Backbone as ProteinMPNN parsed JSONL, in Angstrom:
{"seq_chain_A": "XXXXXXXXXXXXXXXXXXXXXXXXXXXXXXXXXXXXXXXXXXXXXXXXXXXXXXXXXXXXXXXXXXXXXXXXXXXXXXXXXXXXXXXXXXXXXXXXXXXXXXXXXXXXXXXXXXXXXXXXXXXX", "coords_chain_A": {"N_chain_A": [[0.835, -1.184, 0.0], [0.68, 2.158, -0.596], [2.254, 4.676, 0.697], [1.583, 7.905, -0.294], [-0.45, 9.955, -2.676], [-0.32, 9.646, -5.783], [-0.268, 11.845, -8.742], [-2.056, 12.431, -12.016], [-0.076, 11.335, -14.84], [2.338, 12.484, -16.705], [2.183, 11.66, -19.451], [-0.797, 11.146, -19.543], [-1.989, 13.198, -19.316], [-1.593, 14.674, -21.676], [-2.294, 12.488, -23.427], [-5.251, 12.958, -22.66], [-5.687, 15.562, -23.781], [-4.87, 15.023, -26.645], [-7.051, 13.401, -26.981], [-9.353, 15.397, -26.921], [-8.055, 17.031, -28.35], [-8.843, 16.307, -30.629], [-11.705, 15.498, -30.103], [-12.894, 18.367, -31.131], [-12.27, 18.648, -33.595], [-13.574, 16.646, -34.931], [-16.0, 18.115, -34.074], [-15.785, 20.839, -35.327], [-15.368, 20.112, -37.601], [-17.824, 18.707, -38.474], [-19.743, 20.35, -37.671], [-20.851, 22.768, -39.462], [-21.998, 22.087, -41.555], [-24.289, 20.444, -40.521], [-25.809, 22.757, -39.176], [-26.473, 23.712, -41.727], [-28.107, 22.703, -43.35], [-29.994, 22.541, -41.504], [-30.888, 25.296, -41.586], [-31.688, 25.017, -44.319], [-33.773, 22.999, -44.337], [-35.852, 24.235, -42.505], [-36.501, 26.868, -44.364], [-37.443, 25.764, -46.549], [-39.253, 24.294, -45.43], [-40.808, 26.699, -44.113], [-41.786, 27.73, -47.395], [-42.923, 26.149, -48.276], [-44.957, 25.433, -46.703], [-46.063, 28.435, -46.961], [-46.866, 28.884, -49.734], [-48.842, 29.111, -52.624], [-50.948, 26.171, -53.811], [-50.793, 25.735, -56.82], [-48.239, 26.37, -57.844], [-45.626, 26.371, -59.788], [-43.008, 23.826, -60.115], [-40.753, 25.28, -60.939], [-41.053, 27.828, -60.246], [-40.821, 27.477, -57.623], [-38.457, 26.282, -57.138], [-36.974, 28.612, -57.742], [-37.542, 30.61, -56.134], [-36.556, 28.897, -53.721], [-33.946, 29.172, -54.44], [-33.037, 32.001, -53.904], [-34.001, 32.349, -51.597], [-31.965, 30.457, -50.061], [-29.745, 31.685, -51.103], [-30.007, 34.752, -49.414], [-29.656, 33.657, -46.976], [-27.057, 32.989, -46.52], [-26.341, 30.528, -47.534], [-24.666, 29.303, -50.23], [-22.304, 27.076, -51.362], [-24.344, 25.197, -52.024], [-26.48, 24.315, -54.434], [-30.161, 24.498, -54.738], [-31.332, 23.436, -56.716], [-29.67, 21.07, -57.392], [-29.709, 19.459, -54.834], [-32.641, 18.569, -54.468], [-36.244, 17.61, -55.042], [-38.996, 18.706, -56.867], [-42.035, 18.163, -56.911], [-45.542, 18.811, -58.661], [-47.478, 16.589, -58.479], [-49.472, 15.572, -56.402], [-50.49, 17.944, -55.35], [-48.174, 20.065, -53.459], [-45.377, 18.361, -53.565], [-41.726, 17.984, -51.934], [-38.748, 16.961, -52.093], [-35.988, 16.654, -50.882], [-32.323, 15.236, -50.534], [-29.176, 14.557, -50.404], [-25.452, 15.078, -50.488], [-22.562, 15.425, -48.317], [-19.304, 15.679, -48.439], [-16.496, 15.896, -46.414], [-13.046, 17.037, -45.869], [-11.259, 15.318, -43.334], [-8.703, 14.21, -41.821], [-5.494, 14.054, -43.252], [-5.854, 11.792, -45.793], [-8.882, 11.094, -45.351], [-12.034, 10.799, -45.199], [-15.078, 13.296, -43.77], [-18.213, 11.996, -44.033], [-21.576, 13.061, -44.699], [-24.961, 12.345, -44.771], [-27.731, 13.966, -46.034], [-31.766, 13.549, -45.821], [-34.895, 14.026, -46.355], [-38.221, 14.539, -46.777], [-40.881, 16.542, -47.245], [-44.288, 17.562, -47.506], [-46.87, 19.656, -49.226], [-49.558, 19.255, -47.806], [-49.406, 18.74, -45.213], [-47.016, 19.955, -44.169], [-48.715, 22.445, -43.694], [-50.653, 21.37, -41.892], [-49.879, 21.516, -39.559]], "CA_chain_A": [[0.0, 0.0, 0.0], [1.406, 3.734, -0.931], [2.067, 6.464, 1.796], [1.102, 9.033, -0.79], [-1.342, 9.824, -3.796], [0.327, 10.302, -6.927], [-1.191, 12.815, -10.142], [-1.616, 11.902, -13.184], [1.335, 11.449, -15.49], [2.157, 13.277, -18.149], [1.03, 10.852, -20.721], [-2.079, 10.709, -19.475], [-2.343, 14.599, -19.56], [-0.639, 14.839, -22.942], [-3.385, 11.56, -24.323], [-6.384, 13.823, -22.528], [-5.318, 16.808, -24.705], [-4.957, 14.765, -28.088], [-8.291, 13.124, -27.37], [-9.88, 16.656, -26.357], [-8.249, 17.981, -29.534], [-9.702, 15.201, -31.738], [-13.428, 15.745, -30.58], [-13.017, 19.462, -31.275], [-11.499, 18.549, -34.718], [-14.354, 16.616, -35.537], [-17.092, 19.313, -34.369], [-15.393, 21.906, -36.049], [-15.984, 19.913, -39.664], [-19.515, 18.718, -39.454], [-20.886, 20.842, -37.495], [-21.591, 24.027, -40.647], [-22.769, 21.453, -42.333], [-25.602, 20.677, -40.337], [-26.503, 23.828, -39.248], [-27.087, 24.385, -43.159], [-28.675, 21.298, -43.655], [-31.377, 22.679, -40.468], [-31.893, 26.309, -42.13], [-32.749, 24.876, -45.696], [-35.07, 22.471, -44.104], [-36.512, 25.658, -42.084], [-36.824, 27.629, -45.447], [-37.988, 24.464, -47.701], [-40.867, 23.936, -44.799], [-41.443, 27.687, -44.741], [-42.038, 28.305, -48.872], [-44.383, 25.203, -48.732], [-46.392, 26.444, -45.963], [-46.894, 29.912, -47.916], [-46.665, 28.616, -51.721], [-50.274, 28.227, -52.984], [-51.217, 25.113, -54.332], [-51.096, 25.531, -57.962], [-47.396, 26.891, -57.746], [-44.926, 25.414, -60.223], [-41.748, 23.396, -59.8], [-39.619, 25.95, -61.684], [-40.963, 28.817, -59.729], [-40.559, 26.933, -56.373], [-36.664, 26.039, -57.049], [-35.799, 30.213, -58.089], [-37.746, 31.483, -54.689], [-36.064, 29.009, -52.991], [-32.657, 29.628, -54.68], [-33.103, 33.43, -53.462], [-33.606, 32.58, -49.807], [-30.708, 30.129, -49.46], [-28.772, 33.131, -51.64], [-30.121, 35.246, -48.555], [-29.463, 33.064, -45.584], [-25.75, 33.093, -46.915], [-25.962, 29.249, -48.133], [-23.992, 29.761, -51.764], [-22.421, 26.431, -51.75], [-25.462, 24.171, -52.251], [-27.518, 24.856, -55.553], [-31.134, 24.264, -54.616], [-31.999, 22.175, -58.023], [-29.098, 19.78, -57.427], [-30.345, 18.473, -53.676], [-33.739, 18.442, -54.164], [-36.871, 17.081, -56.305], [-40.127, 19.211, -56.703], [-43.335, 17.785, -57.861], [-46.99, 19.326, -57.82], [-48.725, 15.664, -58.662], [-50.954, 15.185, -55.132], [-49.789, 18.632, -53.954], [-46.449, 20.457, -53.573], [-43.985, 18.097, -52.762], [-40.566, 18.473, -52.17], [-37.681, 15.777, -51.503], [-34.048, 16.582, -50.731], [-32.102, 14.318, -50.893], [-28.045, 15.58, -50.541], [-24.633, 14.687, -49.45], [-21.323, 16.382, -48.15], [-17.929, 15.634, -48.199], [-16.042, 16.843, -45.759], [-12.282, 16.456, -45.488], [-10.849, 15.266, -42.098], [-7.313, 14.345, -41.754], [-5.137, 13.617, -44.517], [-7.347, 11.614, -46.932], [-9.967, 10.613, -44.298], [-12.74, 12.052, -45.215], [-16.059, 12.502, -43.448], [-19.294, 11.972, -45.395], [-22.645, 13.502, -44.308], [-26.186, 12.42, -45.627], [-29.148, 14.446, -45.525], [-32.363, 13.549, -46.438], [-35.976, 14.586, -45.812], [-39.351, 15.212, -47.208], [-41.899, 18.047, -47.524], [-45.81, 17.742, -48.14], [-48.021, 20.738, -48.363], [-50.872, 18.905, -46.739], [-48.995, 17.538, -43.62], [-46.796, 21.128, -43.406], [-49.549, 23.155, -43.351], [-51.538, 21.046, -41.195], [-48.917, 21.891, -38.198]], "C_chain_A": [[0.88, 1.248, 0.0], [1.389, 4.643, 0.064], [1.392, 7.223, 1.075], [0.427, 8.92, -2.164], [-0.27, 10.707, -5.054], [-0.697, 10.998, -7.937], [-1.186, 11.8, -11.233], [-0.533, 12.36, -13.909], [1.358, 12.287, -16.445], [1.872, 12.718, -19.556], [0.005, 11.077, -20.568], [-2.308, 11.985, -19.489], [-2.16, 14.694, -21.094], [-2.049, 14.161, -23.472], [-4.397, 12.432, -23.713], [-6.317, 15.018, -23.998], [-5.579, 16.35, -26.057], [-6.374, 14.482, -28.031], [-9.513, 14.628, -27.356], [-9.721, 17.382, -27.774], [-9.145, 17.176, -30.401], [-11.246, 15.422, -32.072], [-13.555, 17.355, -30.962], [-12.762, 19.301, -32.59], [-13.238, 18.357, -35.495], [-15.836, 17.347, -35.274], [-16.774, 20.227, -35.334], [-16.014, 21.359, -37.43], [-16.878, 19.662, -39.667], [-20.204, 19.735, -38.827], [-21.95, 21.783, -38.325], [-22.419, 22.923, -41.293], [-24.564, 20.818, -42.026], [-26.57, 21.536, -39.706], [-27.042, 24.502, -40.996], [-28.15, 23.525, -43.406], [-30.213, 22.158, -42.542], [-31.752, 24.501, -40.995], [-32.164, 25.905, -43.774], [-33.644, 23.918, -45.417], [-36.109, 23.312, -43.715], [-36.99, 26.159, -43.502], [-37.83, 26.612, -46.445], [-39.185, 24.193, -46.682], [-41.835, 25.291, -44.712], [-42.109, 28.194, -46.129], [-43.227, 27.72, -48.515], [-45.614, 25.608, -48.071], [-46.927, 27.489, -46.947], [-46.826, 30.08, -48.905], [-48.426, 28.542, -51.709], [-50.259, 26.957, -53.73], [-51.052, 25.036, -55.796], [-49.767, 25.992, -58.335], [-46.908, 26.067, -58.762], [-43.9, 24.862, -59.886], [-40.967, 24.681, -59.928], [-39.83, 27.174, -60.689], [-40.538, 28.528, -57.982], [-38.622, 26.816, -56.355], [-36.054, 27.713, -57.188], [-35.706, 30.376, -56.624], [-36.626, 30.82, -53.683], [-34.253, 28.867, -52.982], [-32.014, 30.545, -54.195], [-33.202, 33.02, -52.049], [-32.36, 31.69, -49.953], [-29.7, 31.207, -49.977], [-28.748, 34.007, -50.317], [-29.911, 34.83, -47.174], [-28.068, 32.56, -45.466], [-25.657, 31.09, -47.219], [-25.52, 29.473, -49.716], [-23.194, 28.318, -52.217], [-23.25, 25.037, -52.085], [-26.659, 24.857, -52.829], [-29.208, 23.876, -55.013], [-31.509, 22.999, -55.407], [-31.018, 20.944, -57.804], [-29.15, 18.789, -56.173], [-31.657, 18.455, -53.87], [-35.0, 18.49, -55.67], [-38.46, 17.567, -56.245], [-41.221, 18.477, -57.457], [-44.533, 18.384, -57.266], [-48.502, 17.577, -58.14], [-49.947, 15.626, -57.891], [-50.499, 16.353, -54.452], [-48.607, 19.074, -54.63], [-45.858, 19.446, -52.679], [-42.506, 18.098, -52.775], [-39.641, 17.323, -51.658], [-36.789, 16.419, -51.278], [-33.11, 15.674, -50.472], [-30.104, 14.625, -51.422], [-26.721, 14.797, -49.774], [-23.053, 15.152, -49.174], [-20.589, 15.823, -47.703], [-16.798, 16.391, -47.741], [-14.024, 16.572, -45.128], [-11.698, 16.523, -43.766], [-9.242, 15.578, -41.325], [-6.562, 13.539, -42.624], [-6.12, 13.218, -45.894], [-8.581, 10.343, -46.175], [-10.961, 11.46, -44.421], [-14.393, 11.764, -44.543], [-17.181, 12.595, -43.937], [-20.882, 11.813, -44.495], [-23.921, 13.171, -45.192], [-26.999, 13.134, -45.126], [-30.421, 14.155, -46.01], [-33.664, 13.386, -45.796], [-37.521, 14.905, -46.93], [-40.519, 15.796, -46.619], [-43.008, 17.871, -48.443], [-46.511, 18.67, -47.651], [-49.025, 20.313, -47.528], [-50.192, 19.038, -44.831], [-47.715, 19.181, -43.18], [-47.914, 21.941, -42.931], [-50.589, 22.987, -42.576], [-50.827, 21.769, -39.166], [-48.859, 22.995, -37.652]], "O_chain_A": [[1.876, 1.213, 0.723], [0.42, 5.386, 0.217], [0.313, 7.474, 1.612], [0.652, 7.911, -2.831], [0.249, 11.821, -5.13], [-1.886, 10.684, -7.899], [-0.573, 10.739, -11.348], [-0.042, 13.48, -13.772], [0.354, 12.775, -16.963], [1.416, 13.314, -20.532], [-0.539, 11.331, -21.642], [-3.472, 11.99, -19.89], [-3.281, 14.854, -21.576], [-2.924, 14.91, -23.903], [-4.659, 13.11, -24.706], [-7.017, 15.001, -25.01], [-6.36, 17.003, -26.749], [-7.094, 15.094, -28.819], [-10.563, 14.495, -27.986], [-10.588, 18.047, -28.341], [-10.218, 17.636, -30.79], [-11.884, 15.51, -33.12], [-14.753, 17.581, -31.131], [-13.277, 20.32, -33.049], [-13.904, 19.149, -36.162], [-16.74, 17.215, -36.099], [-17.59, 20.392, -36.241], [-16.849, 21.91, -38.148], [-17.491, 20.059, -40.658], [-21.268, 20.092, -39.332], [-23.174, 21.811, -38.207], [-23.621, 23.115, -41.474], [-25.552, 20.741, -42.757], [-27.778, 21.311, -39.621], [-27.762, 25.465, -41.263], [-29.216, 24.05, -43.726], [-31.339, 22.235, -43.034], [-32.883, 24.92, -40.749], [-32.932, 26.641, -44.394], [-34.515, 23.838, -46.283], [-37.178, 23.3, -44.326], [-38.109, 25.722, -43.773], [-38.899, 26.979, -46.933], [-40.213, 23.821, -47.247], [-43.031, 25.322, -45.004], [-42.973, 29.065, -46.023], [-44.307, 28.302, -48.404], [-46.726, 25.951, -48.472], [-47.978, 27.413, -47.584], [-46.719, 31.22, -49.356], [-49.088, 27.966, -50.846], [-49.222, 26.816, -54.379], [-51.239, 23.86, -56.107], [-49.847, 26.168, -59.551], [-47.509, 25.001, -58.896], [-43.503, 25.528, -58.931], [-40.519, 25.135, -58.875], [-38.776, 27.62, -60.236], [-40.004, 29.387, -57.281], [-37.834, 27.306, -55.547], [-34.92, 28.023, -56.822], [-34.696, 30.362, -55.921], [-35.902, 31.518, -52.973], [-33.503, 28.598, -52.044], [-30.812, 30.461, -53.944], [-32.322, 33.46, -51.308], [-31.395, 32.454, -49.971], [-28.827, 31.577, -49.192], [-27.609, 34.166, -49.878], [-29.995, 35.652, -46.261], [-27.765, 31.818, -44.532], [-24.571, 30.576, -46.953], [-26.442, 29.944, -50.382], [-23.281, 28.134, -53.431], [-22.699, 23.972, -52.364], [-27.498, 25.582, -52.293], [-29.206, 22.645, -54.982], [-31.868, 21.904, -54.976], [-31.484, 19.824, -58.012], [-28.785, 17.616, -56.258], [-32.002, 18.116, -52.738], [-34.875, 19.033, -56.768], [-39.213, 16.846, -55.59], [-41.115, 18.279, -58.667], [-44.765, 18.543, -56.068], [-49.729, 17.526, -58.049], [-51.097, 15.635, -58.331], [-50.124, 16.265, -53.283], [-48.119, 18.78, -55.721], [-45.789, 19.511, -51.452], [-42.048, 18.25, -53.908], [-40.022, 16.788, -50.617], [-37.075, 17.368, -52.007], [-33.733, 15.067, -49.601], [-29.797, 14.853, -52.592], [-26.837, 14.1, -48.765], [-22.377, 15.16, -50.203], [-20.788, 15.303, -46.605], [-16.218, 17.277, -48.368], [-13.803, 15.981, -44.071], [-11.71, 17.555, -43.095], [-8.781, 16.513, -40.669], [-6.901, 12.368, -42.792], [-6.79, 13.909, -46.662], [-8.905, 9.192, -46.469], [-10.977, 12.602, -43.962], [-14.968, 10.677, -44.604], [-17.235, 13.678, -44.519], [-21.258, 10.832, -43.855], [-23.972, 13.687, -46.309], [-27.179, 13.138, -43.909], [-30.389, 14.646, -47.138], [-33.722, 12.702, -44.774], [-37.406, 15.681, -47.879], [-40.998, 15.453, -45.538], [-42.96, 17.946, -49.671], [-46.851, 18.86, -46.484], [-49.352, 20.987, -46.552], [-50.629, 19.358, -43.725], [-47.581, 19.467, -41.99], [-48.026, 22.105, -41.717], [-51.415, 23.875, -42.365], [-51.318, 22.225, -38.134], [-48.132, 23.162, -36.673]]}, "name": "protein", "num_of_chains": 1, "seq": "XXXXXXXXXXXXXXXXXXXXXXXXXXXXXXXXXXXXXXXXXXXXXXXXXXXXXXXXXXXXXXXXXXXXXXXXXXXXXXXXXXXXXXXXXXXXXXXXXXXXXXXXXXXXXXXXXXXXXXXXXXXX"}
């Protein structure tokens, strides 16, 4: 048994630190990504709410080209995540995915994907 209480070592301070940097590493890279990912769902559930019903695809993808333009999203083109149809309704898919490099060539790879019916937004 020990007379006295020893600290921790300096490895074990040193390995705290790397692991400490590590999870900061990997917040830092996904996190933009899904804060973008949660204001074009926001915006894409907002239009639909206040689109009328008879709206077209084409005019649905500009408007909501112009808000992500305005909510400073610039790299992610509206028309290339997402799939408008007015068959039963406005609906909207997205459907998207981001590559994000990590360390060296480790890279980490984000899906998003979600759908949007006027009935079932606007019921909420």
């Amino acid at each position: 048994m020990r007379k006295n209480q020893q600290g921790t070592s300096y490895i074990g301070i040193l390995l705290g630190v790397v692991a400490f940097a590590f999870i900061v590493k990997i917040i830092v890279a996904i996190w933009p990504s899904y804060w973008d990912d949660r204001v074009i769902n926001n915006q894409i559930a907002e239009l639909v709410k206040n689109s009328p019903a008879d709206i077209t695809p084409s005019t649905f993808i500009s408007k909501m080209g112009q808000n992500l333009e305005m909510n400073n999203i610039r790299d992610i083109k509206f028309q290339d995540i997402a799939t408008v149809s007015t068959k039963d309704g406005l609906e909207v898919t997205k459907k998207y995915e981001v590559r994000k490099n990590f360390l060296m060539n480790i890279d980490l790879v984000l899906t998003f994907e979600k759908s949007f019916d006027q009935r079932s937004v606007q019921s909420k």
